[in-house]
Amino acid sequence: MGSLTFQPAIKDVLDAMLLPVSIITPGKMFGLPAYFIGRKLFACVYEDSVGLKLPADRAASLIGQAGITPFVPMGRRQMKAWVQLSHAHPSDFRADMPLFEEAIAFVATLAQ
């Protein structure tokens, strides 16, 4: 396994979107930028995309839509409660804020 990489421009966009939310703290997961609610991970920058945790049924319903695929980090196994968001330009992740809000609400219930 080679070293994991990420696009700093995606992190910059996510920082601007997510860090103003008071319950979100930045951190790292496997050396990659990540976002937490309490100790629970809900989003991470992975290569040229973003992994996002949602309820498993919601994640399954989104897979196959434009730019949304199963999240399979490091080529291991598909994470059933996660999706991978991909866009041509880092700024395009701003349009996903409703999905990020769903993830925040979901993970906040797990963090209690």
Coordinates of N, CA, C and O in Angstrom, one line a residue, residues 38-80:
G38 N -17.8 15.1 18.1 CA -17.3 14.4 19.2 C -16.1 13.5 18.7 O -15.2 14.0 18.1
R39 N -16.2 12.2 19.0 CA -15.1 11.3 18.6 C -15.6 10.5 17.3 O -14.9 9.6 16.9
K40 N -16.7 10.9 16.8 CA -17.3 10.2 15.6 C -16.9 10.8 14.3 O -17.2 12.0 14.1
L41 N -16.3 10.1 13.4 CA -15.9 10.6 12.1 C -17.2 10.6 11.2 O -18.0 9.7 11.2
F42 N -17.3 11.7 10.5 CA -18.5 11.8 9.6 C -18.1 12.1 8.1 O -18.9 11.9 7.2
A43 N -16.9 12.7 7.9 CA -16.4 13.0 6.6 C -14.9 13.0 6.5 O -14.3 13.3 7.5
C44 N -14.4 12.6 5.4 CA -12.9 12.7 5.2 C -12.6 12.9 3.8 O -13.3 12.6 2.9
V45 N -11.5 13.6 3.6 CA -11.0 13.9 2.2 C -10.1 12.7 1.9 O -9.2 12.3 2.6
Y46 N -10.4 12.1 0.7 CA -9.7 10.8 0.3 C -9.4 11.0 -1.1 O -10.3 11.0 -2.0
E47 N -8.1 11.0 -1.4 CA -7.6 11.2 -2.8 C -8.3 12.5 -3.4 O -8.1 13.5 -2.9
D48 N -9.0 12.3 -4.5 CA -9.7 13.4 -5.1 C -11.2 13.4 -4.9 O -12.0 13.9 -5.7
S49 N -11.6 12.9 -3.7 CA -13.0 12.8 -3.4 C -13.2 12.9 -1.9 O -12.3 13.2 -1.1
V50 N -14.5 12.7 -1.5 CA -14.8 12.9 0.0 C -15.6 11.6 0.4 O -16.6 11.3 -0.3
G51 N -15.3 11.1 1.5 CA -16.1 10.0 2.1 C -17.1 10.6 3.1 O -16.7 11.5 3.8
L52 N -18.3 10.2 3.0 CA -19.3 10.8 3.9 C -20.2 9.7 4.5 O -20.7 8.8 3.8
K53 N -20.4 9.8 5.8 CA -21.2 8.8 6.6 C -22.6 9.2 6.6 O -23.0 10.3 7.1
L54 N -23.5 8.3 6.2 CA -24.9 8.5 6.2 C -25.6 7.2 6.8 O -24.9 6.2 6.8
P55 N -26.9 7.3 7.1 CA -27.5 6.0 7.4 C -27.4 5.0 6.2 O -27.4 5.4 5.1
A56 N -27.2 3.8 6.5 CA -26.9 2.8 5.5 C -27.9 2.8 4.4 O -27.6 2.7 3.2
D57 N -29.2 2.9 4.7 CA -30.2 2.9 3.6 C -30.2 4.1 2.8 O -30.4 4.1 1.6
R58 N -29.9 5.2 3.4 CA -29.7 6.5 2.6 C -28.5 6.4 1.7 O -28.6 6.8 0.5
A59 N -27.4 5.9 2.2 CA -26.2 5.7 1.4 C -26.5 4.8 0.2 O -26.1 5.2 -0.9
A60 N -27.1 3.7 0.5 CA -27.5 2.8 -0.6 C -28.3 3.5 -1.7 O -28.2 3.2 -2.9
S61 N -29.3 4.3 -1.3 CA -30.2 5.0 -2.2 C -29.5 6.0 -3.1 O -29.9 6.3 -4.2
L62 N -28.4 6.5 -2.6 CA -27.6 7.6 -3.3 C -26.6 7.0 -4.3 O -26.3 7.6 -5.3
I63 N -26.1 5.8 -4.1 CA -25.1 5.2 -4.9 C -25.6 5.0 -6.3 O -26.7 4.5 -6.5
G64 N -24.9 5.5 -7.3 CA -25.3 5.5 -8.7 C -25.7 6.8 -9.2 O -25.7 7.0 -10.4
Q65 N -26.0 7.7 -8.3 CA -26.3 9.1 -8.8 C -25.0 9.7 -9.2 O -23.9 9.3 -8.9
A66 N -25.1 10.8 -10.0 CA -23.9 11.4 -10.6 C -22.9 11.8 -9.5 O -23.3 12.5 -8.5
G67 N -21.7 11.3 -9.6 CA -20.6 11.6 -8.7 C -20.7 10.9 -7.3 O -19.9 11.2 -6.4
I68 N -21.6 9.9 -7.2 CA -21.7 9.2 -5.9 C -21.5 7.7 -6.1 O -22.2 7.1 -6.9
T69 N -20.5 7.2 -5.5 CA -20.2 5.8 -5.6 C -20.0 5.2 -4.2 O -19.9 5.9 -3.2
P70 N -19.9 3.9 -4.1 CA -19.6 3.3 -2.8 C -18.2 3.8 -2.3 O -17.3 4.0 -3.1
F71 N -18.0 3.9 -1.0 CA -16.8 4.3 -0.4 C -16.0 3.0 -0.1 O -16.4 2.2 0.7
V72 N -14.9 2.9 -0.8 CA -14.0 1.7 -0.6 C -12.6 2.2 -0.4 O -11.7 2.1 -1.3
P73 N -12.3 2.7 0.8 CA -11.0 3.2 1.1 C -9.9 2.2 1.1 O -10.1 1.0 1.5
M74 N -8.8 2.6 0.5 CA -7.6 1.7 0.4 C -7.9 0.4 -0.3 O -7.2 -0.6 0.0
G75 N -9.0 0.3 -1.1 CA -9.3 -0.9 -1.9 C -9.7 -2.0 -1.0 O -9.7 -3.2 -1.5
R76 N -10.1 -1.8 0.2 CA -10.5 -2.9 1.1 C -11.9 -3.4 0.8 O -12.1 -4.2 0.0
R77 N -12.8 -2.9 1.6 CA -14.2 -3.4 1.4 C -15.1 -2.1 1.4 O -14.8 -1.1 2.0
Q78 N -16.2 -2.3 0.8 CA -17.2 -1.2 0.7 C -17.7 -1.0 2.1 O -18.1 -1.9 2.8
M79 N -17.8 0.3 2.5 CA -18.3 0.7 3.8 C -19.8 1.0 3.6 O -20.1 2.0 2.9
K80 N -20.7 0.2 4.2 CA -22.1 0.2 3.9 C -22.8 1.5 4.3 O -23.8 1.9 3.7

